[in-house]
Amino acid sequence: MTTTQAAASVPATSAASRTAGTKQVGSTGGTTTLGSGATGAAEPAATRGRTSIADTVVVKIAGMAAREIPGVHDMGGGLSRTLGAVRDRVPGGRPNVGRGVKVEVGERQTAIDLDLVVEYGVAITDVAHDVRENVIAAVERTTGLEVVEVNVTVNDVHLPEDDDEAATSETRVA
């Protein structure tokens, strides 16, 4: 796959540090325009007009694709996970699928940084490999952007005892 070759030739830096010819975004940001369409009745219908993709779309696609992989427990750093847990418990609150995802989007390419929490006992390199493949496939298929790299940072390992402690602390008061 040409994406793998392109990713191998790009130095391993974070998306936040690359700025040449691209627009840096996090969970919020601008819009990327794919192709400037032609106008006029003589042009084919499919090429009349422009297609714009908001940067948050890439963030959400990458977040959903990463969470689909077995062995990924959660995403984001410690503080963002804590705030996310509080937000999830608020009635009517929705989970933030963009938590732990940073993207940098250019005109035709994107670079993605992911912060993961993996389950104890899984091979981290295998999980990272599977996450990379799934994120690249999902973003390229859905947006048409070329993914030049997906940097995976494993911030924590989820232990089975963590669920047991949470369950006992919630039952303390009746």
CSV table of N, CA and C in Angstrom, one decimal:
chain,number,residue,atom,x,y,z
A,1,MET,N,0.8,-1.2,0.0
A,1,MET,CA,0.0,0.0,0.0
A,1,MET,C,0.9,1.2,0.0
A,2,THR,N,0.6,2.2,-0.8
A,2,THR,CA,1.4,3.4,-0.9
A,2,THR,C,1.4,4.2,0.4
A,3,THR,N,0.4,4.1,1.2
A,3,THR,CA,0.3,4.8,2.4
A,3,THR,C,1.4,4.4,3.3
A,4,THR,N,1.6,3.1,3.5
A,4,THR,CA,2.7,2.6,4.3
A,4,THR,C,4.0,3.1,3.9
A,5,GLN,N,4.3,3.2,2.6
A,5,GLN,CA,5.5,3.7,2.1
A,5,GLN,C,5.7,5.1,2.4
A,6,ALA,N,4.6,5.9,2.3
A,6,ALA,CA,4.7,7.3,2.6
A,6,ALA,C,4.9,7.5,4.1
A,7,ALA,N,4.3,6.7,4.9
A,7,ALA,CA,4.4,6.9,6.4
A,7,ALA,C,5.9,6.6,6.8
A,8,ALA,N,6.5,5.6,6.1
A,8,ALA,CA,7.8,5.2,6.5
A,8,ALA,C,8.8,6.3,6.1
A,9,SER,N,8.6,7.1,5.1
A,9,SER,CA,9.5,8.1,4.7
A,9,SER,C,9.4,9.4,5.5
A,10,VAL,N,8.3,9.6,6.2
A,10,VAL,CA,8.1,10.8,7.0
A,10,VAL,C,8.7,10.6,8.4
A,11,PRO,N,9.5,11.5,8.9
A,11,PRO,CA,10.1,11.3,10.2
A,11,PRO,C,9.0,11.3,11.3
A,12,ALA,N,9.3,10.6,12.3
A,12,ALA,CA,8.3,10.4,13.4
A,12,ALA,C,8.3,11.6,14.3
A,13,THR,N,7.5,12.6,14.0
A,13,THR,CA,7.2,13.7,14.8
A,13,THR,C,5.8,13.8,15.0
A,14,SER,N,5.4,14.6,16.0
A,14,SER,CA,4.0,14.8,16.3
A,14,SER,C,3.3,15.7,15.3
A,15,ALA,N,2.0,15.5,15.1
A,15,ALA,CA,1.3,16.3,14.2
A,15,ALA,C,1.3,17.7,14.6
A,16,ALA,N,1.4,18.0,15.8
A,16,ALA,CA,1.4,19.4,16.3
A,16,ALA,C,2.7,20.1,15.9
A,17,SER,N,3.8,19.4,15.6
A,17,SER,CA,5.0,20.1,15.3
A,17,SER,C,5.2,20.3,13.8
A,18,ARG,N,4.4,19.8,12.9
A,18,ARG,CA,4.5,19.9,11.5
A,18,ARG,C,3.6,21.1,11.0
A,19,THR,N,4.2,22.1,10.3
A,19,THR,CA,3.3,23.2,9.9
A,19,THR,C,3.5,23.5,8.4
A,20,ALA,N,4.4,23.0,7.7
A,20,ALA,CA,4.7,23.4,6.3
A,20,ALA,C,3.5,23.0,5.4
A,21,GLY,N,2.8,24.0,4.9
A,21,GLY,CA,1.8,23.8,3.9
A,21,GLY,C,0.5,23.1,4.4
A,22,THR,N,0.3,23.0,5.7
A,22,THR,CA,-0.9,22.4,6.3
A,22,THR,C,-1.4,23.2,7.4
A,23,LYS,N,-2.6,22.9,7.8
A,23,LYS,CA,-3.3,23.6,8.8
A,23,LYS,C,-3.4,22.7,10.0
A,24,GLN,N,-3.0,23.1,11.2
A,24,GLN,CA,-3.0,22.3,12.4
A,24,GLN,C,-4.3,22.5,13.1
A,25,VAL,N,-4.9,21.3,13.6
A,25,VAL,CA,-6.2,21.4,14.3
A,25,VAL,C,-6.1,20.4,15.4
A,26,GLY,N,-7.0,20.6,16.4
A,26,GLY,CA,-7.2,19.6,17.4
A,26,GLY,C,-8.7,19.1,17.3
A,27,SER,N,-9.4,19.2,18.4
A,27,SER,CA,-10.8,18.8,18.3
A,27,SER,C,-11.7,19.8,17.6
A,28,THR,N,-11.2,21.0,17.5
A,28,THR,CA,-12.0,22.0,16.8
A,28,THR,C,-11.1,22.6,15.7
A,29,GLY,N,-11.6,23.2,14.7
A,29,GLY,CA,-10.7,23.8,13.7
A,29,GLY,C,-11.5,24.2,12.5
A,30,GLY,N,-10.8,24.3,11.4
A,30,GLY,CA,-11.3,24.8,10.2
A,30,GLY,C,-11.9,23.7,9.3
A,31,THR,N,-11.8,24.0,8.0
A,31,THR,CA,-12.4,23.1,7.0
A,31,THR,C,-11.3,22.9,5.9
A,32,THR,N,-11.2,21.8,5.4
A,32,THR,CA,-10.3,21.4,4.3
A,32,THR,C,-11.2,21.3,3.0
A,33,THR,N,-10.8,22.0,2.0
A,33,THR,CA,-11.5,21.9,0.7
A,33,THR,C,-10.8,20.9,-0.2
A,34,LEU,N,-11.5,19.9,-0.7
A,34,LEU,CA,-10.9,18.9,-1.6
A,34,LEU,C,-11.4,19.2,-3.0
A,35,GLY,N,-10.5,19.7,-3.8
A,35,GLY,CA,-10.8,19.9,-5.2
A,35,GLY,C,-11.6,21.2,-5.4
A,36,SER,N,-11.2,22.0,-6.2
A,36,SER,CA,-12.0,23.2,-6.6
A,36,SER,C,-12.8,22.8,-7.9
A,37,GLY,N,-14.0,22.6,-7.7
A,37,GLY,CA,-14.9,22.2,-8.8
A,37,GLY,C,-15.0,23.2,-9.9
A,38,ALA,N,-15.3,22.7,-11.1
A,38,ALA,CA,-15.6,23.6,-12.2
A,38,ALA,C,-17.0,24.0,-12.2
A,39,THR,N,-17.3,25.1,-13.0
A,39,THR,CA,-18.7,25.5,-13.1
A,39,THR,C,-19.1,25.5,-14.5
A,40,GLY,N,-20.3,25.5,-14.8
A,40,GLY,CA,-20.9,25.6,-16.1
A,40,GLY,C,-21.6,24.3,-16.5
A,41,ALA,N,-22.5,24.4,-17.4
A,41,ALA,CA,-23.4,23.3,-17.8
A,41,ALA,C,-22.6,22.3,-18.6
A,42,ALA,N,-21.5,22.7,-19.2
A,42,ALA,CA,-20.7,21.8,-20.0
A,42,ALA,C,-19.9,20.8,-19.2
A,43,GLU,N,-19.7,21.1,-17.9
A,43,GLU,CA,-18.9,20.2,-17.0
A,43,GLU,C,-19.8,19.0,-16.6
A,44,PRO,N,-19.2,17.9,-16.3
A,44,PRO,CA,-19.9,16.7,-15.8
A,44,PRO,C,-20.5,17.1,-14.4
A,45,ALA,N,-21.7,16.5,-14.1
A,45,ALA,CA,-22.4,16.9,-12.8
A,45,ALA,C,-21.5,16.6,-11.6
A,46,ALA,N,-20.8,15.6,-11.6
A,46,ALA,CA,-20.0,15.2,-10.4
A,46,ALA,C,-18.9,16.2,-10.1
A,47,THR,N,-18.4,17.0,-11.1
A,47,THR,CA,-17.3,17.9,-10.9
A,47,THR,C,-17.8,19.4,-10.7
A,48,ARG,N,-19.1,19.6,-10.7
A,48,ARG,CA,-19.6,21.0,-10.5
A,48,ARG,C,-19.6,21.3,-9.0
A,49,GLY,N,-18.8,22.2,-8.5
A,49,GLY,CA,-18.8,22.6,-7.1
A,49,GLY,C,-17.6,22.1,-6.4
A,50,ARG,N,-17.5,22.4,-5.1
A,50,ARG,CA,-16.4,22.1,-4.3
A,50,ARG,C,-16.9,21.1,-3.2
A,51,THR,N,-16.0,20.3,-2.6
A,51,THR,CA,-16.3,19.5,-1.5
A,51,THR,C,-15.4,19.9,-0.4
A,52,SER,N,-16.0,20.3,0.8
A,52,SER,CA,-15.3,20.7,2.0
A,52,SER,C,-15.5,19.7,3.1
A,53,ILE,N,-14.4,19.4,3.8
A,53,ILE,CA,-14.5,18.5,4.9
A,53,ILE,C,-14.0,19.2,6.2
A,54,ALA,N,-14.8,19.3,7.2
A,54,ALA,CA,-14.4,20.0,8.4
A,54,ALA,C,-13.4,19.1,9.1
A,55,ASP,N,-12.4,19.7,9.7
A,55,ASP,CA,-11.3,19.0,10.4
A,55,ASP,C,-11.8,18.1,11.5
A,56,THR,N,-12.9,18.5,12.1
A,56,THR,CA,-13.5,17.6,13.2
A,56,THR,C,-14.0,16.3,12.6
A,57,VAL,N,-14.3,16.3,11.3
A,57,VAL,CA,-14.8,15.0,10.7
A,57,VAL,C,-13.6,14.0,10.7
A,58,VAL,N,-12.4,14.5,10.4
A,58,VAL,CA,-11.3,13.6,10.4
A,58,VAL,C,-11.0,13.1,11.8
A,59,VAL,N,-11.1,14.0,12.8
A,59,VAL,CA,-10.9,13.6,14.2
A,59,VAL,C,-11.9,12.5,14.6
A,60,LYS,N,-13.2,12.7,14.3
A,60,LYS,CA,-14.2,11.7,14.7
A,60,LYS,C,-14.0,10.4,14.0
A,61,ILE,N,-13.7,10.4,12.7
A,61,ILE,CA,-13.4,9.2,12.0
A,61,ILE,C,-12.3,8.4,12.6
A,62,ALA,N,-11.2,9.1,12.8
A,62,ALA,CA,-10.0,8.5,13.4
A,62,ALA,C,-10.3,7.9,14.8
A,63,GLY,N,-11.0,8.7,15.6
A,63,GLY,CA,-11.4,8.2,17.0
A,63,GLY,C,-12.2,7.0,17.0
A,64,MET,N,-13.2,6.9,16.1
A,64,MET,CA,-14.1,5.8,16.0
A,64,MET,C,-13.3,4.6,15.5
A,65,ALA,N,-12.5,4.8,14.5
A,65,ALA,CA,-11.7,3.6,13.9
A,65,ALA,C,-10.7,3.1,14.9
A,66,ALA,N,-10.1,3.9,15.8
A,66,ALA,CA,-9.2,3.4,16.8
A,66,ALA,C,-9.9,2.6,17.9
A,67,ARG,N,-11.1,3.1,18.2
A,67,ARG,CA,-11.9,2.4,19.3
A,67,ARG,C,-12.4,1.0,18.9
A,68,GLU,N,-12.5,0.8,17.5
A,68,GLU,CA,-13.0,-0.5,17.0
A,68,GLU,C,-12.0,-1.6,17.3
A,69,ILE,N,-10.8,-1.3,17.6
A,69,ILE,CA,-9.8,-2.4,17.7
A,69,ILE,C,-9.8,-3.0,19.1
A,70,PRO,N,-9.9,-4.4,19.1
A,70,PRO,CA,-9.8,-5.1,20.4
A,70,PRO,C,-8.5,-4.8,21.1
A,71,GLY,N,-8.6,-4.5,22.4
A,71,GLY,CA,-7.4,-4.2,23.1
A,71,GLY,C,-7.3,-2.7,23.5
A,72,VAL,N,-8.0,-1.9,22.8
A,72,VAL,CA,-8.1,-0.4,23.1
A,72,VAL,C,-9.2,-0.3,24.1
A,73,HIS,N,-8.8,0.2,25.3
A,73,HIS,CA,-9.7,0.3,26.4
A,73,HIS,C,-10.3,1.7,26.4
A,74,ASP,N,-9.5,2.8,26.2
A,74,ASP,CA,-9.9,4.1,26.2
A,74,ASP,C,-8.9,5.0,25.4
A,75,MET,N,-9.2,6.2,25.3
A,75,MET,CA,-8.3,7.1,24.6
A,75,MET,C,-8.2,8.4,25.3
A,76,GLY,N,-7.0,9.1,25.2
A,76,GLY,CA,-6.8,10.4,25.8
A,76,GLY,C,-5.8,10.2,27.0
A,77,GLY,N,-5.3,11.4,27.4
A,77,GLY,CA,-4.4,11.4,28.6
A,77,GLY,C,-5.2,11.3,29.8
A,78,GLY,N,-4.6,11.4,31.0
A,78,GLY,CA,-5.2,11.2,32.3
A,78,GLY,C,-6.3,12.2,32.5
A,79,LEU,N,-6.0,13.5,32.4
A,79,LEU,CA,-6.9,14.6,32.7
A,79,LEU,C,-8.1,14.5,31.7
A,80,SER,N,-7.9,14.3,30.4
A,80,SER,CA,-9.0,14.3,29.5
A,80,SER,C,-9.9,13.1,29.7
A,81,ARG,N,-9.3,11.9,30.1
A,81,ARG,CA,-10.1,10.8,30.5
A,81,ARG,C,-11.0,11.0,31.7
A,82,THR,N,-10.4,11.7,32.7
A,82,THR,CA,-11.2,12.0,33.9
A,82,THR,C,-12.3,13.0,33.6
A,83,LEU,N,-12.0,14.0,32.8
A,83,LEU,CA,-13.1,14.9,32.4
A,83,LEU,C,-14.2,14.2,31.6
A,84,GLY,N,-13.7,13.3,30.7
A,84,GLY,CA,-14.6,12.6,29.9
A,84,GLY,C,-15.5,11.6,30.7
A,85,ALA,N,-15.0,11.0,31.7
A,85,ALA,CA,-15.8,10.2,32.6
A,85,ALA,C,-16.9,11.0,33.3
A,86,VAL,N,-16.6,12.2,33.8
A,86,VAL,CA,-17.6,13.0,34.4
A,86,VAL,C,-18.6,13.4,33.4
A,87,ARG,N,-18.2,13.8,32.2
A,87,ARG,CA,-19.1,14.2,31.1
A,87,ARG,C,-20.0,13.1,30.7
A,88,ASP,N,-19.5,11.8,30.7
A,88,ASP,CA,-20.3,10.7,30.3
A,88,ASP,C,-21.4,10.4,31.3
A,89,ARG,N,-21.2,10.8,32.6
A,89,ARG,CA,-22.2,10.5,33.6
A,89,ARG,C,-23.3,11.5,33.7
A,90,VAL,N,-23.1,12.7,33.1
A,90,VAL,CA,-24.1,13.7,33.1
A,90,VAL,C,-25.2,13.3,32.2
A,91,PRO,N,-26.5,13.4,32.7
A,91,PRO,CA,-27.6,13.0,31.9
A,91,PRO,C,-27.6,13.8,30.6
A,92,GLY,N,-27.8,13.1,29.5
A,92,GLY,CA,-27.8,13.7,28.2
A,92,GLY,C,-26.5,14.0,27.6
A,93,GLY,N,-25.4,13.7,28.4
A,93,GLY,CA,-24.0,13.8,27.8
A,93,GLY,C,-23.7,12.7,26.9
A,94,ARG,N,-22.9,13.1,25.9
A,94,ARG,CA,-22.5,12.1,24.9
A,94,ARG,C,-21.0,11.9,25.0
A,95,PRO,N,-20.5,10.7,24.7
A,95,PRO,CA,-19.1,10.5,24.8
A,95,PRO,C,-18.4,11.3,23.7
A,96,ASN,N,-17.2,11.7,24.0
A,96,ASN,CA,-16.4,12.5,23.0
A,96,ASN,C,-15.6,11.6,22.2
A,97,VAL,N,-15.9,11.3,21.0
A,97,VAL,CA,-15.2,10.3,20.2
A,97,VAL,C,-13.9,10.9,19.7
A,98,GLY,N,-13.7,12.2,19.8
A,98,GLY,CA,-12.4,12.8,19.4
A,98,GLY,C,-11.4,12.9,20.5
A,99,ARG,N,-11.8,12.5,21.7
A,99,ARG,CA,-10.8,12.5,22.8
A,99,ARG,C,-9.6,11.7,22.5
A,100,GLY,N,-8.4,12.2,22.7
A,100,GLY,CA,-7.2,11.5,22.4
A,100,GLY,C,-6.7,11.5,21.0
A,101,VAL,N,-7.4,12.3,20.2
A,101,VAL,CA,-7.0,12.4,18.7
A,101,VAL,C,-6.7,13.8,18.4
A,102,LYS,N,-5.5,14.0,17.7
A,102,LYS,CA,-5.1,15.3,17.2
A,102,LYS,C,-4.8,15.0,15.7
A,103,VAL,N,-5.2,16.0,14.9
A,103,VAL,CA,-5.0,15.8,13.4
A,103,VAL,C,-4.4,17.1,12.9
A,104,GLU,N,-3.6,16.9,11.8
A,104,GLU,CA,-3.1,18.1,11.0
A,104,GLU,C,-3.6,17.8,9.6
A,105,VAL,N,-4.3,18.6,9.0
A,105,VAL,CA,-4.9,18.4,7.7
A,105,VAL,C,-4.4,19.4,6.7
A,106,GLY,N,-3.9,18.9,5.6
A,106,GLY,CA,-3.5,19.8,4.5
A,106,GLY,C,-4.5,19.7,3.4
A,107,GLU,N,-4.1,20.1,2.2
A,107,GLU,CA,-5.0,20.1,1.0
A,107,GLU,C,-5.3,18.7,0.6
A,108,ARG,N,-4.3,17.8,0.6
A,108,ARG,CA,-4.6,16.4,0.1
A,108,ARG,C,-4.1,15.4,1.1
A,109,GLN,N,-3.5,15.8,2.2
A,109,GLN,CA,-2.9,14.8,3.2
A,109,GLN,C,-3.3,15.2,4.6
A,110,THR,N,-3.2,14.2,5.5
A,110,THR,CA,-3.4,14.4,6.9
A,110,THR,C,-2.4,13.5,7.7
A,111,ALA,N,-2.1,14.0,8.9
A,111,ALA,CA,-1.3,13.3,9.8
A,111,ALA,C,-2.1,13.2,11.1
A,112,ILE,N,-2.0,12.1,11.8
A,112,ILE,CA,-2.9,11.9,13.0
A,112,ILE,C,-2.0,11.4,14.2
A,113,ASP,N,-2.3,11.9,15.3
A,113,ASP,CA,-1.7,11.5,16.6
A,113,ASP,C,-2.8,10.9,17.5
A,114,LEU,N,-2.6,9.8,18.1
A,114,LEU,CA,-3.5,9.1,18.9
A,114,LEU,C,-2.9,8.8,20.3
A,115,ASP,N,-3.7,9.1,21.4
A,115,ASP,CA,-3.3,8.7,22.7
A,115,ASP,C,-4.2,7.6,23.2
A,116,LEU,N,-3.6,6.4,23.5
A,116,LEU,CA,-4.4,5.2,23.8
A,116,LEU,C,-4.2,4.7,25.2
A,117,VAL,N,-5.2,4.0,25.8
A,117,VAL,CA,-5.1,3.2,27.0
A,117,VAL,C,-5.4,1.8,26.5
A,118,VAL,N,-4.5,0.9,26.7
A,118,VAL,CA,-4.7,-0.5,26.2
A,118,VAL,C,-5.0,-1.4,27.4
A,119,GLU,N,-5.7,-2.5,27.1
A,119,GLU,CA,-6.0,-3.5,28.1
A,119,GLU,C,-4.7,-4.3,28.5
A,120,TYR,N,-4.7,-4.7,29.8
A,120,TYR,CA,-3.5,-5.4,30.2
A,120,TYR,C,-3.5,-6.8,29.6
A,121,GLY,N,-2.4,-7.2,29.1
A,121,GLY,CA,-2.2,-8.6,28.6
A,121,GLY,C,-2.2,-8.6,27.1
A,122,VAL,N,-2.5,-7.5,26.4
A,122,VAL,CA,-2.5,-7.5,24.9
A,122,VAL,C,-1.1,-7.0,24.5
A,123,ALA,N,-0.7,-7.5,23.3
A,123,ALA,CA,0.6,-7.0,22.8
A,123,ALA,C,0.5,-5.6,22.2
A,124,ILE,N,1.1,-4.7,22.9
A,124,ILE,CA,1.0,-3.3,22.5
A,124,ILE,C,1.4,-3.0,21.1
A,125,THR,N,2.4,-3.6,20.6
A,125,THR,CA,2.8,-3.4,19.2
A,125,THR,C,1.8,-3.9,18.2
A,126,ASP,N,1.2,-5.0,18.6
A,126,ASP,CA,0.1,-5.5,17.7
A,126,ASP,C,-1.1,-4.6,17.7
A,127,VAL,N,-1.5,-4.1,18.9
A,127,VAL,CA,-2.6,-3.2,18.9
A,127,VAL,C,-2.3,-1.9,18.2
A,128,ALA,N,-1.1,-1.4,18.4
A,128,ALA,CA,-0.8,-0.2,17.6
A,128,ALA,C,-0.8,-0.4,16.1
A,129,HIS,N,-0.3,-1.5,15.7
A,129,HIS,CA,-0.3,-1.8,14.2
A,129,HIS,C,-1.7,-1.9,13.7
A,130,ASP,N,-2.6,-2.6,14.4
A,130,ASP,CA,-4.0,-2.8,14.0
A,130,ASP,C,-4.7,-1.4,14.0
A,131,VAL,N,-4.4,-0.6,15.0
A,131,VAL,CA,-5.1,0.7,15.1
A,131,VAL,C,-4.6,1.6,13.9
A,132,ARG,N,-3.3,1.6,13.6
A,132,ARG,CA,-2.8,2.3,12.4
A,132,ARG,C,-3.5,1.9,11.2
A,133,GLU,N,-3.6,0.6,10.9
A,133,GLU,CA,-4.2,0.1,9.7
A,133,GLU,C,-5.7,0.5,9.6
A,134,ASN,N,-6.4,0.4,10.7
A,134,ASN,CA,-7.8,0.7,10.7
A,134,ASN,C,-8.1,2.2,10.5
A,135,VAL,N,-7.3,3.0,11.2
A,135,VAL,CA,-7.5,4.4,11.1
A,135,VAL,C,-7.1,4.9,9.7
A,136,ILE,N,-6.0,4.4,9.1
A,136,ILE,CA,-5.7,4.8,7.8
A,136,ILE,C,-6.7,4.4,6.8
A,137,ALA,N,-7.2,3.2,6.9
A,137,ALA,CA,-8.2,2.7,5.9
A,137,ALA,C,-9.5,3.5,6.1
A,138,ALA,N,-9.9,3.8,7.3
A,138,ALA,CA,-11.2,4.5,7.5
A,138,ALA,C,-11.1,6.0,7.0
A,139,VAL,N,-10.0,6.6,7.3
A,139,VAL,CA,-9.9,8.1,6.9
A,139,VAL,C,-9.7,8.2,5.4
A,140,GLU,N,-8.9,7.3,4.8
A,140,GLU,CA,-8.7,7.4,3.4
A,140,GLU,C,-10.0,7.1,2.6
A,141,ARG,N,-10.6,6.0,3.1
A,141,ARG,CA,-11.9,5.6,2.4
A,141,ARG,C,-13.0,6.6,2.5
A,142,THR,N,-13.1,7.2,3.7
A,142,THR,CA,-14.2,8.1,3.9
A,142,THR,C,-14.0,9.5,3.4
A,143,THR,N,-12.7,10.1,3.6
A,143,THR,CA,-12.5,11.5,3.2
A,143,THR,C,-11.8,11.6,1.9
A,144,GLY,N,-11.0,10.6,1.4
A,144,GLY,CA,-10.2,10.7,0.2
A,144,GLY,C,-8.9,11.4,0.5
A,145,LEU,N,-8.6,11.8,1.7
A,145,LEU,CA,-7.3,12.3,2.1
A,145,LEU,C,-6.3,11.2,2.2
A,146,GLU,N,-5.0,11.5,1.8
A,146,GLU,CA,-3.9,10.5,2.1
A,146,GLU,C,-3.4,10.7,3.5
A,147,VAL,N,-3.4,9.6,4.2
A,147,VAL,CA,-2.9,9.6,5.6
A,147,VAL,C,-1.4,9.4,5.5
A,148,VAL,N,-0.5,10.3,5.8
A,148,VAL,CA,0.9,10.2,5.7
A,148,VAL,C,1.5,9.5,6.9
A,149,GLU,N,0.9,9.6,8.1
A,149,GLU,CA,1.4,8.9,9.3
A,149,GLU,C,0.3,8.9,10.4
A,150,VAL,N,0.4,7.9,11.2
A,150,VAL,CA,-0.5,7.8,12.4
A,150,VAL,C,0.5,7.5,13.5
A,151,ASN,N,0.7,8.4,14.4
A,151,ASN,CA,1.5,8.2,15.6
A,151,ASN,C,0.7,7.8,16.8
A,152,VAL,N,1.1,6.7,17.4
A,152,VAL,CA,0.3,6.1,18.5
A,152,VAL,C,1.2,6.2,19.8
A,153,THR,N,0.6,6.8,20.8
A,153,THR,CA,1.2,6.9,22.1
A,153,THR,C,0.3,6.2,23.1
A,154,VAL,N,0.9,5.2,23.8
A,154,VAL,CA,0.2,4.4,24.8
A,154,VAL,C,0.5,5.1,26.1
A,155,ASN,N,-0.5,5.7,26.7
A,155,ASN,CA,-0.4,6.5,27.9
A,155,ASN,C,-0.6,5.6,29.2
A,156,ASP,N,-1.3,4.5,29.1
A,156,ASP,CA,-1.7,3.8,30.3
A,156,ASP,C,-2.1,2.4,29.9
A,157,VAL,N,-2.1,1.5,30.9
A,157,VAL,CA,-2.6,0.1,30.7
A,157,VAL,C,-3.7,-0.1,31.7
A,158,HIS,N,-4.9,-0.5,31.2
A,158,HIS,CA,-6.0,-0.7,32.0
A,158,HIS,C,-5.9,-2.1,32.7
A,159,LEU,N,-5.9,-2.1,34.0
A,159,LEU,CA,-5.8,-3.4,34.7
A,159,LEU,C,-7.2,-3.9,35.1
A,160,PRO,N,-7.4,-5.2,35.2
A,160,PRO,CA,-8.8,-5.7,35.5
A,160,PRO,C,-9.2,-5.3,36.9
A,161,GLU,N,-8.2,-5.0,37.8
A,161,GLU,CA,-8.6,-4.6,39.2
A,161,GLU,C,-9.2,-3.2,39.2
A,162,ASP,N,-8.9,-2.4,38.2
A,162,ASP,CA,-9.4,-1.0,38.1
A,162,ASP,C,-11.0,-1.1,38.0
A,163,ASP,N,-11.5,-2.0,37.3
A,163,ASP,CA,-13.0,-2.1,37.3
A,163,ASP,C,-13.6,-2.6,38.6
A,164,ASP,N,-12.9,-3.5,39.3
A,164,ASP,CA,-13.4,-4.0,40.6
A,164,ASP,C,-13.4,-2.9,41.6
A,165,GLU,N,-12.4,-2.0,41.6
A,165,GLU,CA,-12.3,-0.9,42.6
A,165,GLU,C,-13.4,0.1,42.3
A,166,ALA,N,-13.7,0.4,41.1
A,166,ALA,CA,-14.8,1.3,40.7
A,166,ALA,C,-16.1,0.8,41.1
A,167,ALA,N,-16.3,-0.5,41.0
A,167,ALA,CA,-17.6,-1.1,41.4
A,167,ALA,C,-17.8,-1.1,42.9
A,168,THR,N,-16.8,-1.4,43.7
A,168,THR,CA,-16.9,-1.4,45.1
A,168,THR,C,-17.1,0.1,45.7
A,169,SER,N,-16.4,1.0,45.1
A,169,SER,CA,-16.6,2.4,45.6
A,169,SER,C,-17.9,3.0,45.3
A,170,GLU,N,-18.6,2.5,44.2
A,170,GLU,CA,-19.9,3.0,43.9
A,170,GLU,C,-21.0,2.5,44.8
A,171,THR,N,-20.8,1.3,45.4
A,171,THR,CA,-21.8,0.7,46.3
A,171,THR,C,-21.6,1.1,47.7
A,172,ARG,N,-20.8,2.0,48.0
A,172,ARG,CA,-20.5,2.4,49.4
A,172,ARG,C,-21.7,3.0,50.1
A,173,VAL,N,-22.5,3.8,49.3
A,173,VAL,CA,-23.6,4.5,49.9
A,173,VAL,C,-24.9,4.0,49.2
A,174,ALA,N,-25.9,3.7,50.0
A,174,ALA,CA,-27.1,3.1,49.4
A,174,ALA,C,-28.1,4.2,49.2
